[in-house]
Each structure stands twice: as structure tokens, then as C-alpha cells.
Amino acid sequence: PCGRCPLGGRSGFGRPDATDMLDGLPLVGKHALVTGGGKGIGYAIAHDLLALGANVTITGRNADTLALAKSTLNAGARLATVSGDVSDRAAIEATFARAREHFGPIAILVNNAGQAASGAFSRIDDDLWQRMLDVNLTGTFLGTQNALPDMLETKWGRIVNVASTAGLRGYAYVAAYCA
């Protein structure tokens, strides 16, 4: 564990009454959205974006996981949570719209949501294969499509796509994930 994850460790940055501490931080006033931000790498990224002064929206499929992350990140009004499924176009459009209601246009997108299922290649069925593609590939595509108009309009933006080393070298029992 990263030590920052709600299941493994310490609470994160920030007190909502410490706005004077934000002066001079590089991302003050920027809205960052982190998919899969409720735990693991996404949680750590959200923590660091908050530490750099950004207003952060974390998204994920599980509202309870997001609520736990919000309570342990302890960033007050600078952190919002929105439940949604990155693999579903209508759901991700609604997720991004709700995120904008909190902090305005999205300036930073971290496409972090991912899913890995394991099993022998000969036993992977069409549904599992499609689910891996929908979350790990289509989710990144849909997230980028939804954030890019804000970045083009404001003439500023950053997109970070989190990937796995499995994309460089395949591993046994995770062929659908490696794809």
C-alpha cells in the first residue's frame, strides 16, 4: 500500500480553514478530476493534487469507497466525490457534469480507473474480454472526450493516462487486462 490509502494508512492533506496555506501553490484554482480516485494509485494522486492546491473531484463506482476516501483525505470543501461508471457514456457524461457543478471546468484529468480480471486465456469469455476493454480502454477515451472541451475553451489543461506495465509485457492469467 502507498501509505495514503484509506485501507492502509494515514490521512491526507489539508484543512478547509487553511486557505492561506494555499497561496503560492501551483494548482490553486484548477479543477482536477481523478477517475478511480477512491483507493490505491488514484487516491494517492488525489492526495498529491490537493497538496499542490487543486480542487479535486474523485470518481468511482462505489459511493462508500469514495466517502471513506473523502473523510481520510480531510480536504473539506476542496474535495468532491461523484459516483459513476467510466465505461458507460451516459454515466460518464453525468459524472463530469456533476463534477463541474462543484468546481467548474475540468483543467486536469487523470484517467486512472482500471480493472483487472484473471483467468486462463482459454477460459476468458466474451463478456469478461469486453468488460476489460470497456473499463481500461473505452473509459479513458470517454473521460478524455468529456474533459477536453473544458481545456480547449480555457486554453489550459493536462491529461494523464495511468497505465500498467502489463501493457508493455504480458503476464500469465491476465490476457484480457494486458490487451
Short mmCIF file of N, CA and C in Angstrom, two decimals:
data_model
loop_
_atom_site.label_atom_id
_atom_site.label_comp_id
_atom_site.label_asym_id
_atom_site.label_seq_id
_atom_site.Cartn_x
_atom_site.Cartn_y
_atom_site.Cartn_z
N PRO A 1 0.81 -1.20 0.00
CA PRO A 1 0.00 0.00 0.00
C PRO A 1 0.86 1.26 0.00
N CYS A 2 0.29 2.32 -0.50
CA CYS A 2 1.03 3.57 -0.63
C CYS A 2 1.19 4.30 0.70
N GLY A 3 0.50 3.87 1.73
CA GLY A 3 0.57 4.57 3.00
C GLY A 3 -0.45 5.68 3.10
N ARG A 4 -1.06 6.05 1.97
CA ARG A 4 -2.06 7.13 1.95
C ARG A 4 -3.47 6.57 1.77
N CYS A 5 -3.54 5.32 1.39
CA CYS A 5 -4.82 4.70 1.08
C CYS A 5 -5.67 4.57 2.35
N PRO A 6 -6.98 4.81 2.25
CA PRO A 6 -7.81 4.73 3.44
C PRO A 6 -7.77 3.36 4.11
N LEU A 7 -7.45 2.33 3.35
CA LEU A 7 -7.41 1.00 3.94
C LEU A 7 -6.07 0.71 4.59
N GLY A 8 -5.06 1.58 4.33
CA GLY A 8 -3.75 1.27 4.82
C GLY A 8 -3.11 2.35 5.65
N GLY A 9 -3.76 3.49 5.81
CA GLY A 9 -2.88 4.39 6.47
C GLY A 9 -3.35 5.70 6.98
N ARG A 10 -2.48 6.63 6.73
CA ARG A 10 -2.61 7.95 7.34
C ARG A 10 -3.57 8.82 6.54
N SER A 11 -4.09 9.83 7.19
CA SER A 11 -4.98 10.74 6.49
C SER A 11 -4.17 11.72 5.66
N GLY A 12 -4.86 12.37 4.74
CA GLY A 12 -4.19 13.20 3.76
C GLY A 12 -4.04 14.66 4.13
N PHE A 13 -3.90 15.48 3.12
CA PHE A 13 -3.57 16.90 3.22
C PHE A 13 -4.79 17.73 3.52
N GLY A 14 -4.55 18.82 4.17
CA GLY A 14 -5.47 19.94 4.14
C GLY A 14 -6.46 20.05 5.26
N ARG A 15 -6.73 21.29 5.58
CA ARG A 15 -7.82 21.65 6.45
C ARG A 15 -8.62 22.69 5.70
N PRO A 16 -9.94 22.61 5.72
CA PRO A 16 -10.72 23.57 4.95
C PRO A 16 -10.53 25.00 5.41
N ASP A 17 -10.08 25.23 6.65
CA ASP A 17 -9.87 26.58 7.14
C ASP A 17 -8.45 27.09 6.89
N ALA A 18 -7.67 26.33 6.14
CA ALA A 18 -6.27 26.68 5.93
C ALA A 18 -6.04 27.27 4.54
N THR A 19 -6.98 28.08 4.06
CA THR A 19 -6.85 28.62 2.70
C THR A 19 -5.64 29.50 2.53
N ASP A 20 -5.19 30.16 3.59
CA ASP A 20 -3.99 30.98 3.46
C ASP A 20 -2.76 30.11 3.19
N MET A 21 -2.81 28.85 3.55
CA MET A 21 -1.71 27.93 3.28
C MET A 21 -1.61 27.59 1.80
N LEU A 22 -2.65 27.88 1.03
CA LEU A 22 -2.67 27.54 -0.38
C LEU A 22 -1.96 28.57 -1.25
N ASP A 23 -1.77 29.77 -0.72
CA ASP A 23 -1.12 30.82 -1.51
C ASP A 23 0.22 30.32 -2.04
N GLY A 24 0.42 30.52 -3.34
CA GLY A 24 1.68 30.15 -3.96
C GLY A 24 1.77 28.72 -4.45
N LEU A 25 0.77 27.90 -4.16
CA LEU A 25 0.80 26.53 -4.66
C LEU A 25 0.43 26.54 -6.15
N PRO A 26 1.05 25.70 -6.94
CA PRO A 26 0.93 25.80 -8.40
C PRO A 26 -0.44 25.47 -9.00
N LEU A 27 -1.29 24.74 -8.28
CA LEU A 27 -2.56 24.33 -8.88
C LEU A 27 -3.77 24.99 -8.23
N VAL A 28 -3.56 26.05 -7.48
CA VAL A 28 -4.69 26.76 -6.85
C VAL A 28 -5.63 27.25 -7.94
N GLY A 29 -6.92 26.97 -7.75
CA GLY A 29 -7.93 27.40 -8.71
C GLY A 29 -8.16 26.42 -9.84
N LYS A 30 -7.36 25.38 -9.95
CA LYS A 30 -7.53 24.38 -11.00
C LYS A 30 -8.42 23.25 -10.49
N HIS A 31 -9.27 22.74 -11.37
CA HIS A 31 -10.13 21.61 -11.03
C HIS A 31 -9.53 20.35 -11.64
N ALA A 32 -9.17 19.42 -10.77
CA ALA A 32 -8.63 18.13 -11.21
C ALA A 32 -9.66 17.04 -10.96
N LEU A 33 -9.87 16.18 -11.94
CA LEU A 33 -10.78 15.04 -11.80
C LEU A 33 -9.95 13.77 -11.93
N VAL A 34 -10.08 12.88 -10.93
CA VAL A 34 -9.34 11.62 -10.91
C VAL A 34 -10.34 10.48 -10.95
N THR A 35 -10.35 9.72 -12.05
CA THR A 35 -11.21 8.55 -12.11
C THR A 35 -10.56 7.44 -11.28
N GLY A 36 -11.38 6.63 -10.65
CA GLY A 36 -10.83 5.59 -9.78
C GLY A 36 -10.05 6.19 -8.63
N GLY A 37 -10.54 7.30 -8.11
CA GLY A 37 -9.81 8.05 -7.08
C GLY A 37 -10.10 7.63 -5.65
N GLY A 38 -10.89 6.61 -5.44
CA GLY A 38 -11.27 6.23 -4.09
C GLY A 38 -10.25 5.40 -3.34
N LYS A 39 -9.28 4.82 -4.05
CA LYS A 39 -8.29 3.98 -3.37
C LYS A 39 -7.07 3.81 -4.27
N GLY A 40 -6.04 3.26 -3.70
CA GLY A 40 -4.84 2.92 -4.45
C GLY A 40 -4.15 4.11 -5.10
N ILE A 41 -3.72 3.92 -6.34
CA ILE A 41 -2.98 4.95 -7.06
C ILE A 41 -3.82 6.22 -7.22
N GLY A 42 -5.09 6.08 -7.54
CA GLY A 42 -5.96 7.25 -7.70
C GLY A 42 -6.08 8.07 -6.43
N TYR A 43 -6.18 7.40 -5.30
CA TYR A 43 -6.24 8.07 -4.01
C TYR A 43 -4.95 8.85 -3.77
N ALA A 44 -3.81 8.22 -4.03
CA ALA A 44 -2.52 8.89 -3.84
C ALA A 44 -2.38 10.10 -4.75
N ILE A 45 -2.85 9.98 -5.99
CA ILE A 45 -2.80 11.10 -6.92
C ILE A 45 -3.70 12.24 -6.42
N ALA A 46 -4.90 11.91 -5.97
CA ALA A 46 -5.80 12.94 -5.44
C ALA A 46 -5.15 13.64 -4.25
N HIS A 47 -4.54 12.88 -3.37
CA HIS A 47 -3.83 13.44 -2.22
C HIS A 47 -2.80 14.46 -2.67
N ASP A 48 -1.99 14.08 -3.65
CA ASP A 48 -0.91 14.97 -4.10
C ASP A 48 -1.45 16.20 -4.84
N LEU A 49 -2.52 16.03 -5.61
CA LEU A 49 -3.13 17.19 -6.28
C LEU A 49 -3.68 18.18 -5.26
N LEU A 50 -4.29 17.67 -4.21
CA LEU A 50 -4.76 18.54 -3.13
C LEU A 50 -3.58 19.28 -2.49
N ALA A 51 -2.49 18.57 -2.28
CA ALA A 51 -1.31 19.18 -1.67
C ALA A 51 -0.73 20.28 -2.55
N LEU A 52 -0.97 20.20 -3.84
CA LEU A 52 -0.50 21.23 -4.78
C LEU A 52 -1.50 22.36 -4.97
N GLY A 53 -2.64 22.28 -4.24
CA GLY A 53 -3.60 23.37 -4.24
C GLY A 53 -4.83 23.19 -5.10
N ALA A 54 -4.91 22.10 -5.86
CA ALA A 54 -6.06 21.89 -6.75
C ALA A 54 -7.33 21.59 -5.96
N ASN A 55 -8.47 21.94 -6.56
CA ASN A 55 -9.76 21.42 -6.13
C ASN A 55 -9.91 20.10 -6.87
N VAL A 56 -10.31 19.05 -6.16
CA VAL A 56 -10.27 17.71 -6.73
C VAL A 56 -11.63 17.04 -6.65
N THR A 57 -12.01 16.41 -7.76
CA THR A 57 -13.16 15.51 -7.78
C THR A 57 -12.63 14.11 -7.99
N ILE A 58 -12.99 13.20 -7.08
CA ILE A 58 -12.65 11.80 -7.28
C ILE A 58 -13.91 11.05 -7.69
N THR A 59 -13.74 10.14 -8.64
CA THR A 59 -14.88 9.36 -9.11
C THR A 59 -14.58 7.88 -8.95
N GLY A 60 -15.64 7.10 -8.95
CA GLY A 60 -15.55 5.66 -8.85
C GLY A 60 -16.94 5.07 -8.84
N ARG A 61 -17.00 3.75 -8.89
CA ARG A 61 -18.30 3.08 -8.93
C ARG A 61 -18.92 2.89 -7.55
N ASN A 62 -18.11 2.92 -6.50
CA ASN A 62 -18.60 2.60 -5.17
C ASN A 62 -18.65 3.85 -4.29
N ALA A 63 -19.87 4.29 -3.98
CA ALA A 63 -20.06 5.51 -3.19
C ALA A 63 -19.46 5.39 -1.79
N ASP A 64 -19.50 4.20 -1.20
CA ASP A 64 -18.93 4.02 0.14
C ASP A 64 -17.41 4.18 0.13
N THR A 65 -16.77 3.66 -0.90
CA THR A 65 -15.31 3.80 -1.04
C THR A 65 -14.95 5.27 -1.21
N LEU A 66 -15.73 5.99 -2.01
CA LEU A 66 -15.48 7.42 -2.21
C LEU A 66 -15.69 8.21 -0.92
N ALA A 67 -16.71 7.87 -0.16
CA ALA A 67 -16.98 8.57 1.10
C ALA A 67 -15.85 8.34 2.10
N LEU A 68 -15.32 7.12 2.16
CA LEU A 68 -14.20 6.83 3.04
C LEU A 68 -12.97 7.63 2.61
N ALA A 69 -12.72 7.66 1.31
CA ALA A 69 -11.58 8.43 0.80
C ALA A 69 -11.73 9.91 1.15
N LYS A 70 -12.93 10.43 0.98
CA LYS A 70 -13.16 11.85 1.28
C LYS A 70 -12.89 12.14 2.75
N SER A 71 -13.33 11.26 3.61
CA SER A 71 -13.12 11.50 5.05
C SER A 71 -11.66 11.40 5.44
N THR A 72 -10.89 10.53 4.82
CA THR A 72 -9.49 10.38 5.19
C THR A 72 -8.59 11.40 4.50
N LEU A 73 -8.99 11.88 3.33
CA LEU A 73 -8.21 12.93 2.67
C LEU A 73 -8.34 14.26 3.41
N ASN A 74 -9.47 14.45 4.10
CA ASN A 74 -9.63 15.59 5.01
C ASN A 74 -9.36 16.93 4.31
N ALA A 75 -9.93 17.12 3.14
CA ALA A 75 -9.68 18.36 2.39
C ALA A 75 -10.88 19.29 2.40
N GLY A 76 -11.92 18.94 3.13
CA GLY A 76 -13.08 19.81 3.25
C GLY A 76 -13.72 20.12 1.91
N ALA A 77 -14.00 21.39 1.69
CA ALA A 77 -14.73 21.84 0.50
C ALA A 77 -13.90 21.75 -0.77
N ARG A 78 -12.62 21.43 -0.68
CA ARG A 78 -11.77 21.33 -1.87
C ARG A 78 -11.82 19.95 -2.52
N LEU A 79 -12.61 19.04 -1.96
CA LEU A 79 -12.71 17.68 -2.49
C LEU A 79 -14.16 17.29 -2.65
N ALA A 80 -14.50 16.82 -3.85
CA ALA A 80 -15.85 16.33 -4.12
C ALA A 80 -15.77 14.88 -4.59
N THR A 81 -16.82 14.15 -4.36
CA THR A 81 -16.91 12.77 -4.85
C THR A 81 -18.14 12.64 -5.73
N VAL A 82 -17.99 11.88 -6.81
CA VAL A 82 -19.10 11.62 -7.72
C VAL A 82 -19.02 10.17 -8.16
N SER A 83 -20.08 9.42 -7.92
CA SER A 83 -20.13 8.02 -8.36
C SER A 83 -20.48 7.94 -9.83
N GLY A 84 -19.84 7.00 -10.51
CA GLY A 84 -20.14 6.79 -11.91
C GLY A 84 -19.27 5.70 -12.51
N ASP A 85 -19.70 5.18 -13.63
CA ASP A 85 -19.01 4.10 -14.33
C ASP A 85 -18.36 4.66 -15.59
N VAL A 86 -17.03 4.62 -15.66
CA VAL A 86 -16.31 5.20 -16.79
C VAL A 86 -16.58 4.48 -18.10
N SER A 87 -17.09 3.28 -18.04
CA SER A 87 -17.30 2.52 -19.28
C SER A 87 -18.65 2.79 -19.94
N ASP A 88 -19.47 3.62 -19.33
CA ASP A 88 -20.81 3.91 -19.83
C ASP A 88 -20.89 5.39 -20.22
N ARG A 89 -21.11 5.67 -21.50
CA ARG A 89 -21.09 7.05 -21.99
C ARG A 89 -22.06 7.96 -21.22
N ALA A 90 -23.29 7.54 -21.05
CA ALA A 90 -24.26 8.39 -20.36
C ALA A 90 -23.84 8.62 -18.91
N ALA A 91 -23.34 7.59 -18.27
CA ALA A 91 -22.92 7.72 -16.87
C ALA A 91 -21.73 8.65 -16.74
N ILE A 92 -20.77 8.55 -17.63
CA ILE A 92 -19.58 9.41 -17.50
C ILE A 92 -19.93 10.86 -17.85
N GLU A 93 -20.83 11.07 -18.79
CA GLU A 93 -21.27 12.44 -19.08
C GLU A 93 -21.93 13.06 -17.86
N ALA A 94 -22.78 12.28 -17.18
CA ALA A 94 -23.44 12.77 -15.97
C ALA A 94 -22.43 13.00 -14.85
N THR A 95 -21.45 12.12 -14.73
CA THR A 95 -20.41 12.25 -13.71
C THR A 95 -19.62 13.54 -13.90
N PHE A 96 -19.20 13.81 -15.13
CA PHE A 96 -18.43 15.02 -15.40
C PHE A 96 -19.28 16.27 -15.21
N ALA A 97 -20.55 16.21 -15.57
CA ALA A 97 -21.44 17.36 -15.36
C ALA A 97 -21.58 17.66 -13.87
N ARG A 98 -21.74 16.62 -13.04
CA ARG A 98 -21.83 16.83 -11.59
C ARG A 98 -20.52 17.37 -11.03
N ALA A 99 -19.40 16.90 -11.55
CA ALA A 99 -18.11 17.40 -11.10
C ALA A 99 -17.98 18.90 -11.39
N ARG A 100 -18.41 19.31 -12.57
CA ARG A 100 -18.35 20.74 -12.94
C ARG A 100 -19.23 21.59 -12.02
N GLU A 101 -20.31 21.03 -11.52
CA GLU A 101 -21.17 21.77 -10.59
C GLU A 101 -20.41 22.13 -9.31
N HIS A 102 -19.46 21.31 -8.94
CA HIS A 102 -18.67 21.56 -7.72
C HIS A 102 -17.58 22.60 -7.95
N PHE A 103 -16.78 22.44 -9.02
CA PHE A 103 -15.58 23.25 -9.17
C PHE A 103 -15.40 23.89 -10.54
N GLY A 104 -16.40 23.83 -11.39
CA GLY A 104 -16.27 24.44 -12.71
C GLY A 104 -15.53 23.57 -13.70
N PRO A 105 -14.99 24.19 -14.76
CA PRO A 105 -14.35 23.43 -15.84
C PRO A 105 -13.21 22.55 -15.33
N ILE A 106 -13.07 21.42 -15.97
CA ILE A 106 -12.01 20.48 -15.61
C ILE A 106 -10.72 20.90 -16.31
N ALA A 107 -9.68 21.14 -15.51
CA ALA A 107 -8.39 21.57 -16.04
C ALA A 107 -7.40 20.41 -16.10
N ILE A 108 -7.57 19.45 -15.19
CA ILE A 108 -6.66 18.30 -15.11
C ILE A 108 -7.51 17.04 -15.04
N LEU A 109 -7.24 16.11 -15.94
CA LEU A 109 -7.94 14.82 -15.93
C LEU A 109 -6.90 13.74 -15.71
N VAL A 110 -7.14 12.90 -14.71
CA VAL A 110 -6.31 11.72 -14.51
C VAL A 110 -7.18 10.50 -14.77
N ASN A 111 -6.97 9.88 -15.92
CA ASN A 111 -7.67 8.65 -16.28
C ASN A 111 -6.97 7.50 -15.56
N ASN A 112 -7.46 7.19 -14.38
CA ASN A 112 -6.82 6.18 -13.54
C ASN A 112 -7.67 4.93 -13.37
N ALA A 113 -8.98 5.03 -13.56
CA ALA A 113 -9.85 3.88 -13.32
C ALA A 113 -9.40 2.70 -14.16
N GLY A 114 -9.35 1.56 -13.54
CA GLY A 114 -8.95 0.35 -14.24
C GLY A 114 -9.47 -0.88 -13.52
N GLN A 115 -9.48 -1.95 -14.24
CA GLN A 115 -9.97 -3.19 -13.67
C GLN A 115 -9.14 -4.33 -14.23
N ALA A 116 -8.84 -5.30 -13.40
CA ALA A 116 -8.08 -6.47 -13.85
C ALA A 116 -8.81 -7.72 -13.40
N ALA A 117 -9.02 -8.61 -14.33
CA ALA A 117 -9.61 -9.91 -14.02
C ALA A 117 -8.61 -10.97 -14.46
N SER A 118 -8.51 -12.03 -13.69
CA SER A 118 -7.53 -13.05 -14.03
C SER A 118 -8.21 -14.37 -14.35
N GLY A 119 -7.53 -15.14 -15.14
CA GLY A 119 -8.01 -16.46 -15.52
C GLY A 119 -7.23 -16.97 -16.72
N ALA A 120 -7.27 -18.23 -16.90
CA ALA A 120 -6.59 -18.83 -18.05
C ALA A 120 -7.19 -18.28 -19.34
N PHE A 121 -6.33 -18.01 -20.31
CA PHE A 121 -6.78 -17.45 -21.58
C PHE A 121 -7.89 -18.28 -22.21
N SER A 122 -7.76 -19.57 -22.12
CA SER A 122 -8.76 -20.47 -22.73
C SER A 122 -10.12 -20.37 -22.06
N ARG A 123 -10.18 -19.74 -20.89
CA ARG A 123 -11.45 -19.63 -20.16
C ARG A 123 -12.03 -18.22 -20.17
N ILE A 124 -11.39 -17.30 -20.83
CA ILE A 124 -11.91 -15.94 -20.91
C ILE A 124 -13.09 -15.95 -21.87
N ASP A 125 -14.23 -15.47 -21.39
CA ASP A 125 -15.40 -15.41 -22.27
C ASP A 125 -15.54 -14.00 -22.85
N ASP A 126 -16.46 -13.85 -23.78
CA ASP A 126 -16.65 -12.57 -24.45
C ASP A 126 -17.01 -11.45 -23.48
N ASP A 127 -17.82 -11.77 -22.46
CA ASP A 127 -18.23 -10.74 -21.51
C ASP A 127 -17.06 -10.19 -20.71
N LEU A 128 -16.18 -11.07 -20.22
CA LEU A 128 -15.01 -10.62 -19.47
C LEU A 128 -14.09 -9.80 -20.37
N TRP A 129 -13.85 -10.29 -21.57
CA TRP A 129 -13.00 -9.56 -22.53
C TRP A 129 -13.54 -8.16 -22.76
N GLN A 130 -14.84 -8.07 -23.02
CA GLN A 130 -15.44 -6.77 -23.30
C GLN A 130 -15.41 -5.85 -22.09
N ARG A 131 -15.62 -6.41 -20.89
CA ARG A 131 -15.58 -5.60 -19.68
C ARG A 131 -14.20 -4.98 -19.48
N MET A 132 -13.14 -5.75 -19.73
CA MET A 132 -11.78 -5.21 -19.59
C MET A 132 -11.54 -4.08 -20.60
N LEU A 133 -11.98 -4.26 -21.83
CA LEU A 133 -11.82 -3.22 -22.84
C LEU A 133 -12.65 -1.99 -22.49
N ASP A 134 -13.87 -2.22 -22.01
CA ASP A 134 -14.77 -1.11 -21.69
C ASP A 134 -14.20 -0.22 -20.58
N VAL A 135 -13.71 -0.83 -19.53
CA VAL A 135 -13.18 -0.04 -18.40
C VAL A 135 -11.81 0.53 -18.73
N ASN A 136 -10.90 -0.30 -19.19
CA ASN A 136 -9.50 0.09 -19.31
C ASN A 136 -9.17 0.89 -20.56
N LEU A 137 -9.95 0.75 -21.59
CA LEU A 137 -9.67 1.48 -22.84
C LEU A 137 -10.77 2.50 -23.14
N THR A 138 -12.00 2.02 -23.23
CA THR A 138 -13.10 2.94 -23.54
C THR A 138 -13.28 3.99 -22.44
N GLY A 139 -13.06 3.62 -21.18
CA GLY A 139 -13.17 4.59 -20.09
C GLY A 139 -12.21 5.76 -20.25
N THR A 140 -11.00 5.48 -20.69
CA THR A 140 -10.02 6.54 -20.94
C THR A 140 -10.46 7.42 -22.09
N PHE A 141 -10.95 6.81 -23.14
CA PHE A 141 -11.46 7.53 -24.31
C PHE A 141 -12.62 8.45 -23.92
N LEU A 142 -13.60 7.91 -23.19
CA LEU A 142 -14.77 8.71 -22.80
C LEU A 142 -14.40 9.83 -21.83
N GLY A 143 -13.51 9.54 -20.89
CA GLY A 143 -13.07 10.58 -19.96
C GLY A 143 -12.41 11.73 -20.69
N THR A 144 -11.53 11.40 -21.62
CA THR A 144 -10.83 12.43 -22.38
C THR A 144 -11.81 13.23 -23.22
N GLN A 145 -12.76 12.57 -23.86
CA GLN A 145 -13.76 13.29 -24.66
C GLN A 145 -14.57 14.26 -23.80
N ASN A 146 -14.81 13.90 -22.56
CA ASN A 146 -15.62 14.76 -21.69
C ASN A 146 -14.84 15.90 -21.07
N ALA A 147 -13.55 15.76 -20.89
CA ALA A 147 -12.74 16.82 -20.28
C ALA A 147 -12.15 17.78 -21.31
N LEU A 148 -11.86 17.29 -22.50
CA LEU A 148 -11.15 18.09 -23.50
C LEU A 148 -11.86 19.40 -23.87
N PRO A 149 -13.17 19.44 -24.02
CA PRO A 149 -13.81 20.72 -24.35
C PRO A 149 -13.53 21.82 -23.32
N ASP A 150 -13.49 21.47 -22.02
CA ASP A 150 -13.17 22.47 -20.99
C ASP A 150 -11.75 23.00 -21.20
N MET A 151 -10.83 22.12 -21.50
CA MET A 151 -9.43 22.51 -21.67
C MET A 151 -9.23 23.37 -22.91
N LEU A 152 -9.93 23.04 -23.97
CA LEU A 152 -9.83 23.84 -25.19
C LEU A 152 -10.43 25.23 -24.98
N GLU A 153 -11.55 25.28 -24.25
CA GLU A 153 -12.20 26.57 -24.00
C GLU A 153 -11.34 27.48 -23.13
N THR A 154 -10.70 26.91 -22.10
CA THR A 154 -9.88 27.72 -21.20
C THR A 154 -8.44 27.86 -21.68
N LYS A 155 -8.12 27.14 -22.74
CA LYS A 155 -6.76 27.16 -23.30
C LYS A 155 -5.70 26.69 -22.31
N TRP A 156 -6.10 25.78 -21.41
CA TRP A 156 -5.16 25.20 -20.46
C TRP A 156 -5.71 23.85 -20.03
N GLY A 157 -4.86 22.86 -19.98
CA GLY A 157 -5.30 21.56 -19.49
C GLY A 157 -4.19 20.54 -19.51
N ARG A 158 -4.39 19.51 -18.71
CA ARG A 158 -3.45 18.40 -18.64
C ARG A 158 -4.26 17.11 -18.54
N ILE A 159 -3.84 16.10 -19.29
CA ILE A 159 -4.46 14.78 -19.23
C ILE A 159 -3.36 13.77 -18.93
N VAL A 160 -3.58 12.98 -17.89
CA VAL A 160 -2.64 11.93 -17.51
C VAL A 160 -3.39 10.61 -17.61
N ASN A 161 -2.85 9.69 -18.40
CA ASN A 161 -3.43 8.36 -18.53
C ASN A 161 -2.55 7.37 -17.76
N VAL A 162 -3.10 6.81 -16.70
CA VAL A 162 -2.37 5.84 -15.90
C VAL A 162 -2.47 4.49 -16.58
N ALA A 163 -1.34 3.82 -16.73
CA ALA A 163 -1.30 2.53 -17.40
C ALA A 163 -0.50 1.54 -16.55
N SER A 164 -0.52 0.32 -16.97
CA SER A 164 0.17 -0.75 -16.27
C SER A 164 1.35 -1.25 -17.08
N THR A 165 2.32 -1.79 -16.38
CA THR A 165 3.43 -2.44 -17.08
C THR A 165 2.94 -3.64 -17.87
N ALA A 166 1.74 -4.10 -17.58
CA ALA A 166 1.17 -5.21 -18.33
C ALA A 166 0.93 -4.83 -19.79
N GLY A 167 0.89 -3.54 -20.08
CA GLY A 167 0.77 -3.10 -21.46
C GLY A 167 2.08 -3.21 -22.22
N LEU A 168 3.17 -3.33 -21.50
CA LEU A 168 4.49 -3.47 -22.11
C LEU A 168 4.91 -4.93 -22.25
N ARG A 169 4.50 -5.71 -21.27
CA ARG A 169 4.88 -7.12 -21.24
C ARG A 169 3.72 -7.90 -20.64
N GLY A 170 3.24 -8.86 -21.36
CA GLY A 170 2.10 -9.64 -20.87
C GLY A 170 2.45 -10.48 -19.67
N TYR A 171 1.43 -10.81 -18.89
CA TYR A 171 1.59 -11.65 -17.72
C TYR A 171 0.59 -12.79 -17.80
N ALA A 172 0.98 -13.91 -17.25
CA ALA A 172 0.10 -15.08 -17.26
C ALA A 172 -1.21 -14.78 -16.53
N TYR A 173 -2.28 -15.30 -17.04
CA TYR A 173 -3.62 -15.25 -16.45
C TYR A 173 -4.28 -13.88 -16.47
N VAL A 174 -3.71 -12.90 -17.16
CA VAL A 174 -4.36 -11.60 -17.25
C VAL A 174 -4.35 -11.09 -18.71
N ALA A 175 -4.58 -11.98 -19.64
CA ALA A 175 -4.52 -11.62 -21.06
C ALA A 175 -5.51 -10.50 -21.42
N ALA A 176 -6.72 -10.57 -20.89
CA ALA A 176 -7.72 -9.55 -21.20
C ALA A 176 -7.31 -8.20 -20.65
N TYR A 177 -6.69 -8.20 -19.48
CA TYR A 177 -6.20 -6.96 -18.87
C TYR A 177 -5.02 -6.40 -19.68
N CYS A 178 -4.13 -7.25 -20.09
CA CYS A 178 -2.95 -6.82 -20.85
C CYS A 178 -3.33 -6.21 -22.19
N ALA A 179 -4.45 -6.64 -22.74
CA ALA A 179 -4.88 -6.13 -24.04
C ALA A 179 -5.12 -4.65 -23.96
#
